[in-house]
mmCIF file of C-alpha atoms in Angstrom:
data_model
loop_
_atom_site.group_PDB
_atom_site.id
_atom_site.type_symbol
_atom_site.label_atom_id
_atom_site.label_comp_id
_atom_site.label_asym_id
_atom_site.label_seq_id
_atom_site.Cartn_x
_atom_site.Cartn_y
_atom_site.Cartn_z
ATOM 1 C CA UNK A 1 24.342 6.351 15.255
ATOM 2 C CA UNK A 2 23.949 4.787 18.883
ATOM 3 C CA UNK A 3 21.908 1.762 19.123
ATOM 4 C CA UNK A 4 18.389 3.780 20.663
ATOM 5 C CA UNK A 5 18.514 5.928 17.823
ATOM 6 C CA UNK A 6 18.708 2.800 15.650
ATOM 7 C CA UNK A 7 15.951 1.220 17.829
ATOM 8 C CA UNK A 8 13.335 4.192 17.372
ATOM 9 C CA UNK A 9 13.873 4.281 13.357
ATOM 10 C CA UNK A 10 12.751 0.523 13.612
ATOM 11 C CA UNK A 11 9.937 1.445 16.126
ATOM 12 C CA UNK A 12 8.864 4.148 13.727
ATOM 13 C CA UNK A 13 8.628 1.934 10.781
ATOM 14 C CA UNK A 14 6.737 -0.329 12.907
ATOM 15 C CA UNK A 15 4.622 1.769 14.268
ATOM 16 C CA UNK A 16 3.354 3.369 10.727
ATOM 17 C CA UNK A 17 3.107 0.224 9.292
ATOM 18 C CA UNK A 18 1.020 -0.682 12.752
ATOM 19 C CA UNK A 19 2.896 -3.768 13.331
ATOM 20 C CA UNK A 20 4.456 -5.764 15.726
ATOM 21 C CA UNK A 21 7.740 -5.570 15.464
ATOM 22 C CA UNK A 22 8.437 -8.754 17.815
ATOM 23 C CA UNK A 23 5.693 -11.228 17.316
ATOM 24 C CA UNK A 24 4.594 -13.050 14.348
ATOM 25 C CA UNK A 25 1.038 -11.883 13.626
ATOM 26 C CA UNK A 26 -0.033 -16.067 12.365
ATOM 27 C CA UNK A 27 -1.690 -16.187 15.674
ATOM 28 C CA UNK A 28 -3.634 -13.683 15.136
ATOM 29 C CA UNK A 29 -5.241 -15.521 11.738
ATOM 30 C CA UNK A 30 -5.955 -13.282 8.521
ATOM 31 C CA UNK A 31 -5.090 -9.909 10.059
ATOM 32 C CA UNK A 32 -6.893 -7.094 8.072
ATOM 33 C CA UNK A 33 -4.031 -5.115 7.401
ATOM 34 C CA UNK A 34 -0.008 -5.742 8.497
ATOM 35 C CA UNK A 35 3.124 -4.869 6.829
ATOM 36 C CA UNK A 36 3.663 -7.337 4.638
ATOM 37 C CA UNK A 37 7.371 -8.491 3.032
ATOM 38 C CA UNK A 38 8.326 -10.886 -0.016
ATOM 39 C CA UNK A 39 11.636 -12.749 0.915
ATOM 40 C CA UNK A 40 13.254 -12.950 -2.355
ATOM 41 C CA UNK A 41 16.120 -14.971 -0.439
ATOM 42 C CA UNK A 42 13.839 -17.787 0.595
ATOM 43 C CA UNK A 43 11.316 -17.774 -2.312
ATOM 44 C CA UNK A 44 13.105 -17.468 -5.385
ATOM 45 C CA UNK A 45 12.048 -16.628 -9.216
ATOM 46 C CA UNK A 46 9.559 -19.207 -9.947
ATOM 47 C CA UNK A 47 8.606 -20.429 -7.015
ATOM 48 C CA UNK A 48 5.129 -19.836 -5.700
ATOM 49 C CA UNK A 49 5.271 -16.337 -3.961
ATOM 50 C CA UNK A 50 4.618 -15.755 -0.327
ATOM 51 C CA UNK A 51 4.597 -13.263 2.257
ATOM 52 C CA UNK A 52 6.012 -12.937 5.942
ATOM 53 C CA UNK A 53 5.161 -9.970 8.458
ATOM 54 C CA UNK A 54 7.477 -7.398 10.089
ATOM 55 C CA UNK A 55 8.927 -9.593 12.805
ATOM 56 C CA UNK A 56 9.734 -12.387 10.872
ATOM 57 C CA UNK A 57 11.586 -10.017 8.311
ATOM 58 C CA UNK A 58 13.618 -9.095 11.229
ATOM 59 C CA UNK A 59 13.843 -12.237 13.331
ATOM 60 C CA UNK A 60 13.746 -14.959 10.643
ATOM 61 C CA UNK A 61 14.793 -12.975 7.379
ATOM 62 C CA UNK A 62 17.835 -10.626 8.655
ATOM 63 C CA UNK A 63 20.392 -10.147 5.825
ATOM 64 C CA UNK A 64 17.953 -11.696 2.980
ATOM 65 C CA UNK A 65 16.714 -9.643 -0.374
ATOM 66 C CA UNK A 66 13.100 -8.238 0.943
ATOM 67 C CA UNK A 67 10.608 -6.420 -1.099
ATOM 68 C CA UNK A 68 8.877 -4.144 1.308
ATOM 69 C CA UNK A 69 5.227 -4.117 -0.040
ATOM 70 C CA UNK A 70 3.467 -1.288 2.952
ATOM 71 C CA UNK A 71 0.754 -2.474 3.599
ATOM 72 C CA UNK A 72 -1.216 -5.985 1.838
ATOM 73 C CA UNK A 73 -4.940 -6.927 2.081
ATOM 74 C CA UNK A 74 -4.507 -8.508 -1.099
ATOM 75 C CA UNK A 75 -7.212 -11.414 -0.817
ATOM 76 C CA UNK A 76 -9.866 -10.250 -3.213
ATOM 77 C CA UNK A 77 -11.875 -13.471 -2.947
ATOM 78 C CA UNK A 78 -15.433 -13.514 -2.167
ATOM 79 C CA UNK A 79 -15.974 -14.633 1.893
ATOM 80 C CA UNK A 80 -15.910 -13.932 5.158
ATOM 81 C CA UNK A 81 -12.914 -11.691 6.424
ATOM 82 C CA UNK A 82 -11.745 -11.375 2.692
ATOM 83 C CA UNK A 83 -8.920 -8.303 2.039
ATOM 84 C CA UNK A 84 -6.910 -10.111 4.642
ATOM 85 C CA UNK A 85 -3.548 -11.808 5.359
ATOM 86 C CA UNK A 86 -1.633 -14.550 7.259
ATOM 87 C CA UNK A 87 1.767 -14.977 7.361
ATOM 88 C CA UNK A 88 3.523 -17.811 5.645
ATOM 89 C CA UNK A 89 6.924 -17.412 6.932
ATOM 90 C CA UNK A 90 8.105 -20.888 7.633
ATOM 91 C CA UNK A 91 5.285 -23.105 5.987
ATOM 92 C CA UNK A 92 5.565 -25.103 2.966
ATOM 93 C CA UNK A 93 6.144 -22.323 0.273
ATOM 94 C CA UNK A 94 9.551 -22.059 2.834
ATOM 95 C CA UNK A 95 11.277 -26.001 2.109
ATOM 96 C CA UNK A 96 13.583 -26.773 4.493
ATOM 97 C CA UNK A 97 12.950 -23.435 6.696
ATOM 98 C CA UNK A 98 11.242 -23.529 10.205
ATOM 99 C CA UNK A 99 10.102 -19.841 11.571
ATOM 100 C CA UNK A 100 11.814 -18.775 14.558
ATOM 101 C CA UNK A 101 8.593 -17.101 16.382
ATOM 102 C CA UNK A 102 6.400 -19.740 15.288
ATOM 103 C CA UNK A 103 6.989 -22.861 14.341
ATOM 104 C CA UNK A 104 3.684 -24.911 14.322
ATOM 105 C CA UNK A 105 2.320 -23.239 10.907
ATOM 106 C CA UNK A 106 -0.368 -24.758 8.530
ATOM 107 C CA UNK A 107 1.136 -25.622 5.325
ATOM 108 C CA UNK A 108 -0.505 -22.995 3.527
ATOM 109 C CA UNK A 109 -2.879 -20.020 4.022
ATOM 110 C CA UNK A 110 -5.791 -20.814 1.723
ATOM 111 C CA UNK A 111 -7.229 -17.621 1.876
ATOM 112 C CA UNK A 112 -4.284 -15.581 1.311
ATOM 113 C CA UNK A 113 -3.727 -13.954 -2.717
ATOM 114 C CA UNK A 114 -1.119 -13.312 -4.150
ATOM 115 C CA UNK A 115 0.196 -10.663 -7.037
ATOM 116 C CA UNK A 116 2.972 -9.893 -9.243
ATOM 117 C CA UNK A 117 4.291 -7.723 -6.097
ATOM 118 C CA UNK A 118 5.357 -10.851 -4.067
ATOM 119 C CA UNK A 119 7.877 -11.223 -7.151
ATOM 120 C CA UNK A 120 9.342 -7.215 -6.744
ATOM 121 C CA UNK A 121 7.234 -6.397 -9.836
ATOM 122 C CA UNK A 122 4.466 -3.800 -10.310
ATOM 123 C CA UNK A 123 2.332 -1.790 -12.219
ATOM 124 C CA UNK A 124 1.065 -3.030 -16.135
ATOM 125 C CA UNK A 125 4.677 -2.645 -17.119
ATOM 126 C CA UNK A 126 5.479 -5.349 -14.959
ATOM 127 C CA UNK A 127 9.063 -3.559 -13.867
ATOM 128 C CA UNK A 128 10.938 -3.299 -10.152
ATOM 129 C CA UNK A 129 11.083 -1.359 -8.205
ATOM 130 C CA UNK A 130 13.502 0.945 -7.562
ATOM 131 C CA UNK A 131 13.906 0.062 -10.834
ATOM 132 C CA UNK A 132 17.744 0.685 -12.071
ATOM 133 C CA UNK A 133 16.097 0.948 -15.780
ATOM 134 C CA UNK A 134 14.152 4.053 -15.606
ATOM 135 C CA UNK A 135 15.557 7.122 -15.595
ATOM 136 C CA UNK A 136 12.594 9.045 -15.058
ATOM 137 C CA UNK A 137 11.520 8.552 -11.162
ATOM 138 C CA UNK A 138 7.757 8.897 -11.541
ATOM 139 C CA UNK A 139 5.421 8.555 -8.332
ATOM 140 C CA UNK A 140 3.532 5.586 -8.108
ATOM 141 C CA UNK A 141 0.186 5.222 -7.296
ATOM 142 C CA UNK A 142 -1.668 2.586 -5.116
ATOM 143 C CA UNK A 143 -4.874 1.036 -6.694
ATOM 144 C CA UNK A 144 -7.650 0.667 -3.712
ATOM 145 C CA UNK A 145 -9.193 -2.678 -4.874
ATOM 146 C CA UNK A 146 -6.340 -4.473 -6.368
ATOM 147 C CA UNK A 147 -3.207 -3.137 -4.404
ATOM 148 C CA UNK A 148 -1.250 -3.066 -6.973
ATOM 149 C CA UNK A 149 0.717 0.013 -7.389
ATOM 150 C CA UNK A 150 1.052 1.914 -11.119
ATOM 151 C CA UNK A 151 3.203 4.647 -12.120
ATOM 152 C CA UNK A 152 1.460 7.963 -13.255
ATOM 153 C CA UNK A 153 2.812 7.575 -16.328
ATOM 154 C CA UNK A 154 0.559 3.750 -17.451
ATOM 155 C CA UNK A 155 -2.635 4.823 -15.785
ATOM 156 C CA UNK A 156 -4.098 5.868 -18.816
ATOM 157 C CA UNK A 157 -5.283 8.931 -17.411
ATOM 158 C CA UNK A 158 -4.643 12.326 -17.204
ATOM 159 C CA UNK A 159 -2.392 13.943 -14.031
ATOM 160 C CA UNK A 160 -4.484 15.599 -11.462
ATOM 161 C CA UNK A 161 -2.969 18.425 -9.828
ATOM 162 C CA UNK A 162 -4.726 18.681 -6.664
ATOM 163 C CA UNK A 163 -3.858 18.908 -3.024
ATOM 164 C CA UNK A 164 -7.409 17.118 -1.646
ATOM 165 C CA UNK A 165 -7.054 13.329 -0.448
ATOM 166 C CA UNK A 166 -7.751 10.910 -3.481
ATOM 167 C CA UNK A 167 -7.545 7.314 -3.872
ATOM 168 C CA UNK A 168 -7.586 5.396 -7.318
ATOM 169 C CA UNK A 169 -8.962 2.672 -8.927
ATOM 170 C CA UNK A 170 -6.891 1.375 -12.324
ATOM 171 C CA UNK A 171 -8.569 1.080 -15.465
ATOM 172 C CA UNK A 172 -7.922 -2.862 -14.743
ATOM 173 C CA UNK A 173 -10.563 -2.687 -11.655
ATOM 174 C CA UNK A 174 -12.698 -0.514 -13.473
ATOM 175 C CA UNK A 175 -13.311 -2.921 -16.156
ATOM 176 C CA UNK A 176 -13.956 -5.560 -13.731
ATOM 177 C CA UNK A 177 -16.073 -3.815 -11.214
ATOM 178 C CA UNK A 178 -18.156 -1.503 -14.319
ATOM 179 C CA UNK A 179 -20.674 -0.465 -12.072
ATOM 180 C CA UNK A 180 -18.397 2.270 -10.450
ATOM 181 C CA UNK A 181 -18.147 4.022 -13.912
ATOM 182 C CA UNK A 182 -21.523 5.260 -13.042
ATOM 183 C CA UNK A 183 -20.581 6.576 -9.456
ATOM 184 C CA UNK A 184 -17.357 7.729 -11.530
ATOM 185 C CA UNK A 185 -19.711 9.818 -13.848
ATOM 186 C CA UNK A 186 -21.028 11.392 -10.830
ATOM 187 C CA UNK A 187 -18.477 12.310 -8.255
ATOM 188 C CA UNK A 188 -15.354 11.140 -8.903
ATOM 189 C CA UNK A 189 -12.126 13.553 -9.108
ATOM 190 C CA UNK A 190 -11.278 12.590 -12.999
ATOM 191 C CA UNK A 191 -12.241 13.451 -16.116
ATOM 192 C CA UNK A 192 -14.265 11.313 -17.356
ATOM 193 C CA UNK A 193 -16.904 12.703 -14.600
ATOM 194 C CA UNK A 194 -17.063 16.161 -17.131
ATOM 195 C CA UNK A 195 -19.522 14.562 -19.722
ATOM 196 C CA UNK A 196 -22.262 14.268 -16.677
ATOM 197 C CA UNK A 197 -24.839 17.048 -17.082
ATOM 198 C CA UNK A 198 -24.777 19.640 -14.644
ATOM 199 C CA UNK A 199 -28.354 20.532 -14.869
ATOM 200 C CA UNK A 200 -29.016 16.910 -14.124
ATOM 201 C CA UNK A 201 -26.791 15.495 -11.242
ATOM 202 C CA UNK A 202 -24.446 18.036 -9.389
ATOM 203 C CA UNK A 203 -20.927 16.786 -10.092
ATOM 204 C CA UNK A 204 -17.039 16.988 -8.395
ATOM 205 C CA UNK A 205 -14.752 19.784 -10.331
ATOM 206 C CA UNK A 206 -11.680 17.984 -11.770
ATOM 207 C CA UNK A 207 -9.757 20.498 -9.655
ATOM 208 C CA UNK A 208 -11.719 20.321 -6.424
ATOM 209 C CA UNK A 209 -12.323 23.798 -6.697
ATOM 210 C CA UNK A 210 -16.497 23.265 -7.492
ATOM 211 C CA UNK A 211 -18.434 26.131 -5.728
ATOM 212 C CA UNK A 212 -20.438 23.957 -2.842
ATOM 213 C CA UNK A 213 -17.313 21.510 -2.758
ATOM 214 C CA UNK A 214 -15.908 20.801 0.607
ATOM 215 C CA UNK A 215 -12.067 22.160 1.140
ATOM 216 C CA UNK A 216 -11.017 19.140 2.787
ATOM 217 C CA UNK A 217 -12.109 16.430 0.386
ATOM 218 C CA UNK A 218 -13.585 18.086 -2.677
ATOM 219 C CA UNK A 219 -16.885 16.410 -2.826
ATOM 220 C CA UNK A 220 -19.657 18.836 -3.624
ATOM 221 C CA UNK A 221 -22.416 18.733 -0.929
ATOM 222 C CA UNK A 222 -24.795 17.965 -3.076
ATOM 223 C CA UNK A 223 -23.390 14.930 -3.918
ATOM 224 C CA UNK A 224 -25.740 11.659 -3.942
ATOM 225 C CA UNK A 225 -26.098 10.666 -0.620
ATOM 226 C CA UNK A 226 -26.124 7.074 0.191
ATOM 227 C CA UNK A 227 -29.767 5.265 -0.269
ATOM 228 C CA UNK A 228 -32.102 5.899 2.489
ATOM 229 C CA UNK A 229 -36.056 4.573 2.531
ATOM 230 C CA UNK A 230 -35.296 2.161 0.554
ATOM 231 C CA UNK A 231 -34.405 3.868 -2.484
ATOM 232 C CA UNK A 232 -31.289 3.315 -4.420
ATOM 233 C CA UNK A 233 -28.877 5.898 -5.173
ATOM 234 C CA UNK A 234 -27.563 3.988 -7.701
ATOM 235 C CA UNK A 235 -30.594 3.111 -9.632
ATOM 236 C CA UNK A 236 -31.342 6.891 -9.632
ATOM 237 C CA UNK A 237 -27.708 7.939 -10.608
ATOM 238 C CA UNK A 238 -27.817 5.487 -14.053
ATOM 239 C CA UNK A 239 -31.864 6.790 -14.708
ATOM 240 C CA UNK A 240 -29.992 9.966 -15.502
ATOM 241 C CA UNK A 241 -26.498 8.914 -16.928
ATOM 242 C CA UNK A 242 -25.680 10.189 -20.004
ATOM 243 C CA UNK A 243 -22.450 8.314 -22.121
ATOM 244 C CA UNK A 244 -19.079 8.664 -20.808
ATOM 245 C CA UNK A 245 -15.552 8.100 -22.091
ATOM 246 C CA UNK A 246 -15.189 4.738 -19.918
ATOM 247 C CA UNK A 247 -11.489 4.889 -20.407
ATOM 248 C CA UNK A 248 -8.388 4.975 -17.867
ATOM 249 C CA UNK A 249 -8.093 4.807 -14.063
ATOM 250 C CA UNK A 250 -10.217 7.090 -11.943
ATOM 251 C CA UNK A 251 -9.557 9.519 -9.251
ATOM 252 C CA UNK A 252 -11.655 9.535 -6.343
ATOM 253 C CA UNK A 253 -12.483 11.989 -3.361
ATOM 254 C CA UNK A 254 -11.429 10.617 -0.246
ATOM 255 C CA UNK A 255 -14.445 10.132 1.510
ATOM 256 C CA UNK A 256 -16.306 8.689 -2.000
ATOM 257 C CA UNK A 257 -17.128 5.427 -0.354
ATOM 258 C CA UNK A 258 -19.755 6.943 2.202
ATOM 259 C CA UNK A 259 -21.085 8.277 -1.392
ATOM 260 C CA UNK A 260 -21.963 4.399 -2.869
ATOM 261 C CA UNK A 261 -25.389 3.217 -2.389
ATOM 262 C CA UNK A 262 -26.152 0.529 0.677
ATOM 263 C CA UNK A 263 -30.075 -0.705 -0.340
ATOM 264 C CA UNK A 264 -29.978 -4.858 -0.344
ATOM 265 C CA UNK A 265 -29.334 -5.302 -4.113
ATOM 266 C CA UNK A 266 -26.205 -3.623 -4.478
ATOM 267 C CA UNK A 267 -24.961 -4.486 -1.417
ATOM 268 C CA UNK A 268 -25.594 -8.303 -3.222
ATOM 269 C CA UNK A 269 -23.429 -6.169 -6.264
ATOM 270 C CA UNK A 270 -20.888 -5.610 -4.563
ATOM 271 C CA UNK A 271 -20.490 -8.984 -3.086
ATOM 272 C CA UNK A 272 -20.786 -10.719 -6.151
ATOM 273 C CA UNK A 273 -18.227 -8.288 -7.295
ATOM 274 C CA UNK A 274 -15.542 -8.864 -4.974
ATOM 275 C CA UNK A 275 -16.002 -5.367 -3.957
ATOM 276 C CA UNK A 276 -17.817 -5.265 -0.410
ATOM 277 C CA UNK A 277 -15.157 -3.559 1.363
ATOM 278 C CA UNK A 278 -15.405 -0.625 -0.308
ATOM 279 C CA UNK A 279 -18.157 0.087 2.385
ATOM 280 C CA UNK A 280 -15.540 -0.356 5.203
ATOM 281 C CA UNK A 281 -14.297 3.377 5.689
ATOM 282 C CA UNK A 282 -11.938 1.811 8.079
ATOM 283 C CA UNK A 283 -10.190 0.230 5.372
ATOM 284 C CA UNK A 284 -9.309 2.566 3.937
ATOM 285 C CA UNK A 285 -4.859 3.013 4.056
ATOM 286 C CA UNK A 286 -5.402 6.462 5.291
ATOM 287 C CA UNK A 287 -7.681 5.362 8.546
ATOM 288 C CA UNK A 288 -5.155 2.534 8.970
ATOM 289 C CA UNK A 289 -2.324 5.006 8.988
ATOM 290 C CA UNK A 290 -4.109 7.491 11.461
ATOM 291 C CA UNK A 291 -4.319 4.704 13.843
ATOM 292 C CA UNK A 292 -0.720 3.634 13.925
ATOM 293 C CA UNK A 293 0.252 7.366 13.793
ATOM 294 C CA UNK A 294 -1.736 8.057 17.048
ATOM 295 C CA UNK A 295 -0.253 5.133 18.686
ATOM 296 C CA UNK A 296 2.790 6.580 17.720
ATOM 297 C CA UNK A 297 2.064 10.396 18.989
ATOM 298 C CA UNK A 298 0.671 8.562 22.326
ATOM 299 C CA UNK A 299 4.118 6.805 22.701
ATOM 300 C CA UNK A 300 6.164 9.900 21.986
ATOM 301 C CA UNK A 301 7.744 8.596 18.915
ATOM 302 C CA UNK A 302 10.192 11.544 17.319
ATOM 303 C CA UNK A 303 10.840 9.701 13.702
ATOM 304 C CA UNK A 304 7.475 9.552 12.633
ATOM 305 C CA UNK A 305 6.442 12.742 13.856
ATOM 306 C CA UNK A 306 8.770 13.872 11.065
ATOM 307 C CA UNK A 307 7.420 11.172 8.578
ATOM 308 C CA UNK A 308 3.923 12.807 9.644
ATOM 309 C CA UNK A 309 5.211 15.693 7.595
ATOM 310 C CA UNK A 310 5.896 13.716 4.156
ATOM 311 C CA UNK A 311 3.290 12.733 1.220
ATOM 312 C CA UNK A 312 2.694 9.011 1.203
ATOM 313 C CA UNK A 313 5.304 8.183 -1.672
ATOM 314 C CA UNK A 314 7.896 9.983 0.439
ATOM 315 C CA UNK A 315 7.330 8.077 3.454
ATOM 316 C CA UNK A 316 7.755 4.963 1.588
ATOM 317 C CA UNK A 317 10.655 6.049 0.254
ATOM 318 C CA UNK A 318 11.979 7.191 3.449
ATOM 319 C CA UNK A 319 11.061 4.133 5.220
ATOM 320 C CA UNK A 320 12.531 1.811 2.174
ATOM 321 C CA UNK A 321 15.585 3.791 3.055
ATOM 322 C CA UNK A 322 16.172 3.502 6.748
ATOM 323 C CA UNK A 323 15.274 -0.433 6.570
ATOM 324 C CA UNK A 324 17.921 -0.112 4.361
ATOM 325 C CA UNK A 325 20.463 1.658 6.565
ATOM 326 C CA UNK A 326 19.476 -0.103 9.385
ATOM 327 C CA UNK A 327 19.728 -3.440 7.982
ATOM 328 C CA UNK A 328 23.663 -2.061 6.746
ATOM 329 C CA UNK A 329 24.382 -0.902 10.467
ATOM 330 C CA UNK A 330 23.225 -4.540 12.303
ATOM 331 C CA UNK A 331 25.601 -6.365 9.463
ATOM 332 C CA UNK A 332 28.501 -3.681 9.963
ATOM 333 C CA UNK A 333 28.330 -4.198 13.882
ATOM 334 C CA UNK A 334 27.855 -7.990 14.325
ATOM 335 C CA UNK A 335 31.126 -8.136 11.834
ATOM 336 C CA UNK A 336 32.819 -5.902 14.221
ATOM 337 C CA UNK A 337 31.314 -7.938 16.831
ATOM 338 C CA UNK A 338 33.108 -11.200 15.599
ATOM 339 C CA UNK A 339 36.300 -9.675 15.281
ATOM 340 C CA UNK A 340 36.450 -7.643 18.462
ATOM 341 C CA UNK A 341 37.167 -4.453 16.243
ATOM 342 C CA UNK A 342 35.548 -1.306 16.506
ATOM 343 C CA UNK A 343 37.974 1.194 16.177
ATOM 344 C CA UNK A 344 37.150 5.037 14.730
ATOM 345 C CA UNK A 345 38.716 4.525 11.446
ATOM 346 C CA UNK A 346 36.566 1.151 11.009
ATOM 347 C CA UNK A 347 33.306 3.374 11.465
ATOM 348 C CA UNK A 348 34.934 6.094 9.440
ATOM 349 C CA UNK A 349 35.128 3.710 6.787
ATOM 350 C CA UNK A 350 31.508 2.367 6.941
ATOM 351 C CA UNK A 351 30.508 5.784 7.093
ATOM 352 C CA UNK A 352 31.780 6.904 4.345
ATOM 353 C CA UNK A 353 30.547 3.531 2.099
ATOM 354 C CA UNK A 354 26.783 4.905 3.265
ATOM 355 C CA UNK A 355 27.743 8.126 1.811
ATOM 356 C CA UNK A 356 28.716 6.564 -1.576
ATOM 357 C CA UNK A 357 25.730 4.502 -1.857
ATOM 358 C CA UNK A 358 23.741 7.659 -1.374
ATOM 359 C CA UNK A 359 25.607 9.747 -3.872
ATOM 360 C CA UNK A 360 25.434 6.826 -6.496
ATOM 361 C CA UNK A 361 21.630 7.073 -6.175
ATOM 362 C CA UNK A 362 20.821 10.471 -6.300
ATOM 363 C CA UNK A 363 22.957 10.709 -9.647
#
């Protein structure tokens, strides 16, 4: 592999993750949504976790132990620009270590959050990953109001089989935010949306499939709309409620947040919930995706047209994989670089380790 087509598989993962690749994004203040890293390297088990953007992975970080955690808006605290993040490459969680692209940092980033993610742990079961322990490699799942990300398999729901655009919210968030188990009762994608009279409130087929249901999202189209005249939606939708099995993480159709209702008192619920930007549709990982992919179809970029192609897991995986390789290739050529060797059995050689590694994983 020459060094350009090295160069566009780090411009691609850039580019998806719509980050700069060059510049530390701490100027920029709480940036709504960046790739964000945990150095494992630098901040160590039980030390207070941290996170450092793209660049400073690659300018500050190069040849450390980095947990690549897609995308973070993990500050779930009630104020003004909440869901965002600041880089703390360099500041005080980082003794003795000065950033390279910016030095003058605060000590810390007070409205920053942290999860068990900055540690290379996730889901309830607490477990890596990759993780080296499970032999069964079961897609995880990212939770839209607390990030975290939960294998299919602790969700404590049944699997959907369904080819619309869904998000999820764990049973974790659903506890804590229990208004939504009424909007859940009315339109969302799981079960628990089946004990909801039909007669009463139109609801969304587990499968999508409702007659009336649009083929791109699965929401039925008559669906409560949001409030409008000053009534509430939501008011209306728990008048008719009827009990529900309140149990497990829920399935959502994509466009479900246009669905909640917007009258003053539950935009006040939501606040006091921690919850406003569920009425962002731009923050949604999908709309932040489209806009890094059409920077990247405006630029000509041939990698990601190809990750274009792949379900969201897969690109993650794929990406985890070529930061990988790439990361391999910089070490293998600086060494050759120090000792003025770079012969064809030497690449033959490295070559051939790549192929190992590869074969050792997929058995």
């Amino acid at each position: 592999m020459d060094q350009s087509a090295a160069d566009e598989l780090y411009e691609a993962f850039a580019v998806l993750a719509g980050s700069d690749p060059d510049h530390c994004s701490y100027p920029e203040g709480y940036v709504k949504r960046q790739a964000v890293f945990a150095c494992h390297t630098c901040v160590q088990e039980g030390m207070e976790p941290a996170g450092v953007c793209l660049a400073c992975v690659n300018s500050c970080h190069d040849g450390h132990r980095i947990s690549e955690l897609y995308t973070k808006s993990v500050c779930v605290c009630v104020c003004v620009c909440c869901r965002s993040f600041r880089c703390d490459c360099g500041n005080e969680k980082f003794p003795g270590f000065s950033c390279r692209l910016h030095a003058n940092k605060d000590g810390r980033n007070v409205k920053n959050s942290y999860n068990h993610n900055y540690s290379g742990r996730y889901c309830s079961c607490d477990r890596p990953y990759p993780d080296t322990d499970d032999q069964v490699n079961d897609e995880m799942v990212q939770c839209v109001v607390c990030e975290d990300w939960f294998h299919e398999k602790h969700l404590q729901a049944p699997p959907l089989h369904c080819d619309s655009l869904m998000e999820m919210v764990c049973v974790g968030c659903m506890k804590r935010v229990p208004f939504l188990w009424t909007y859940a009762a009315h339109f969302s994608v799981s079960a628990v949306n089946r004990a909801v009279s039909s007669s009463e409130t139109p609801a969304v087929s587990v499968c999508c499939q409702q007659e009336g249901a649009s083929a791109d999202t699965g929401v039925c189209a008559a669906s409560p709309q949001r409030s409008g005249s000053g009534v509430c939606v939501f008011t209306e939708m728990k008048d008719t409620e009827t009990h529900t099995d309140q149990h497990g993480s829920v399935f959502w159709p994509y466009d479900w947040r246009s669905k909640l209702c917007t009258c003053t008192d539950c935009k006040r619920m939501y606040v006091a919930s921690g919850v406003q930007f569920l009425l962002d549709e731009s923050d949604t990982l999908l709309a932040y995706e489209d806009r890094a992919k059409t920077e990247a179809l405006r630029s000509g970029g041939g990698v990601l047209s190809c990750l274009s192609t792949l379900t969201h897991q897969q690109q993650l995986d794929t990406l985890y994989r070529l930061n990988e390789m790439r990361q391999e290739l910089c070490e293998f050529l600086q060494q050759c670089s120090e000792q003025s060797q770079l012969t064809p059995e030497v690449l033959q050689e490295f070559l051939e380790g790549l192929r190992d590694r590869k074969r050792r994983r997929l058995d």
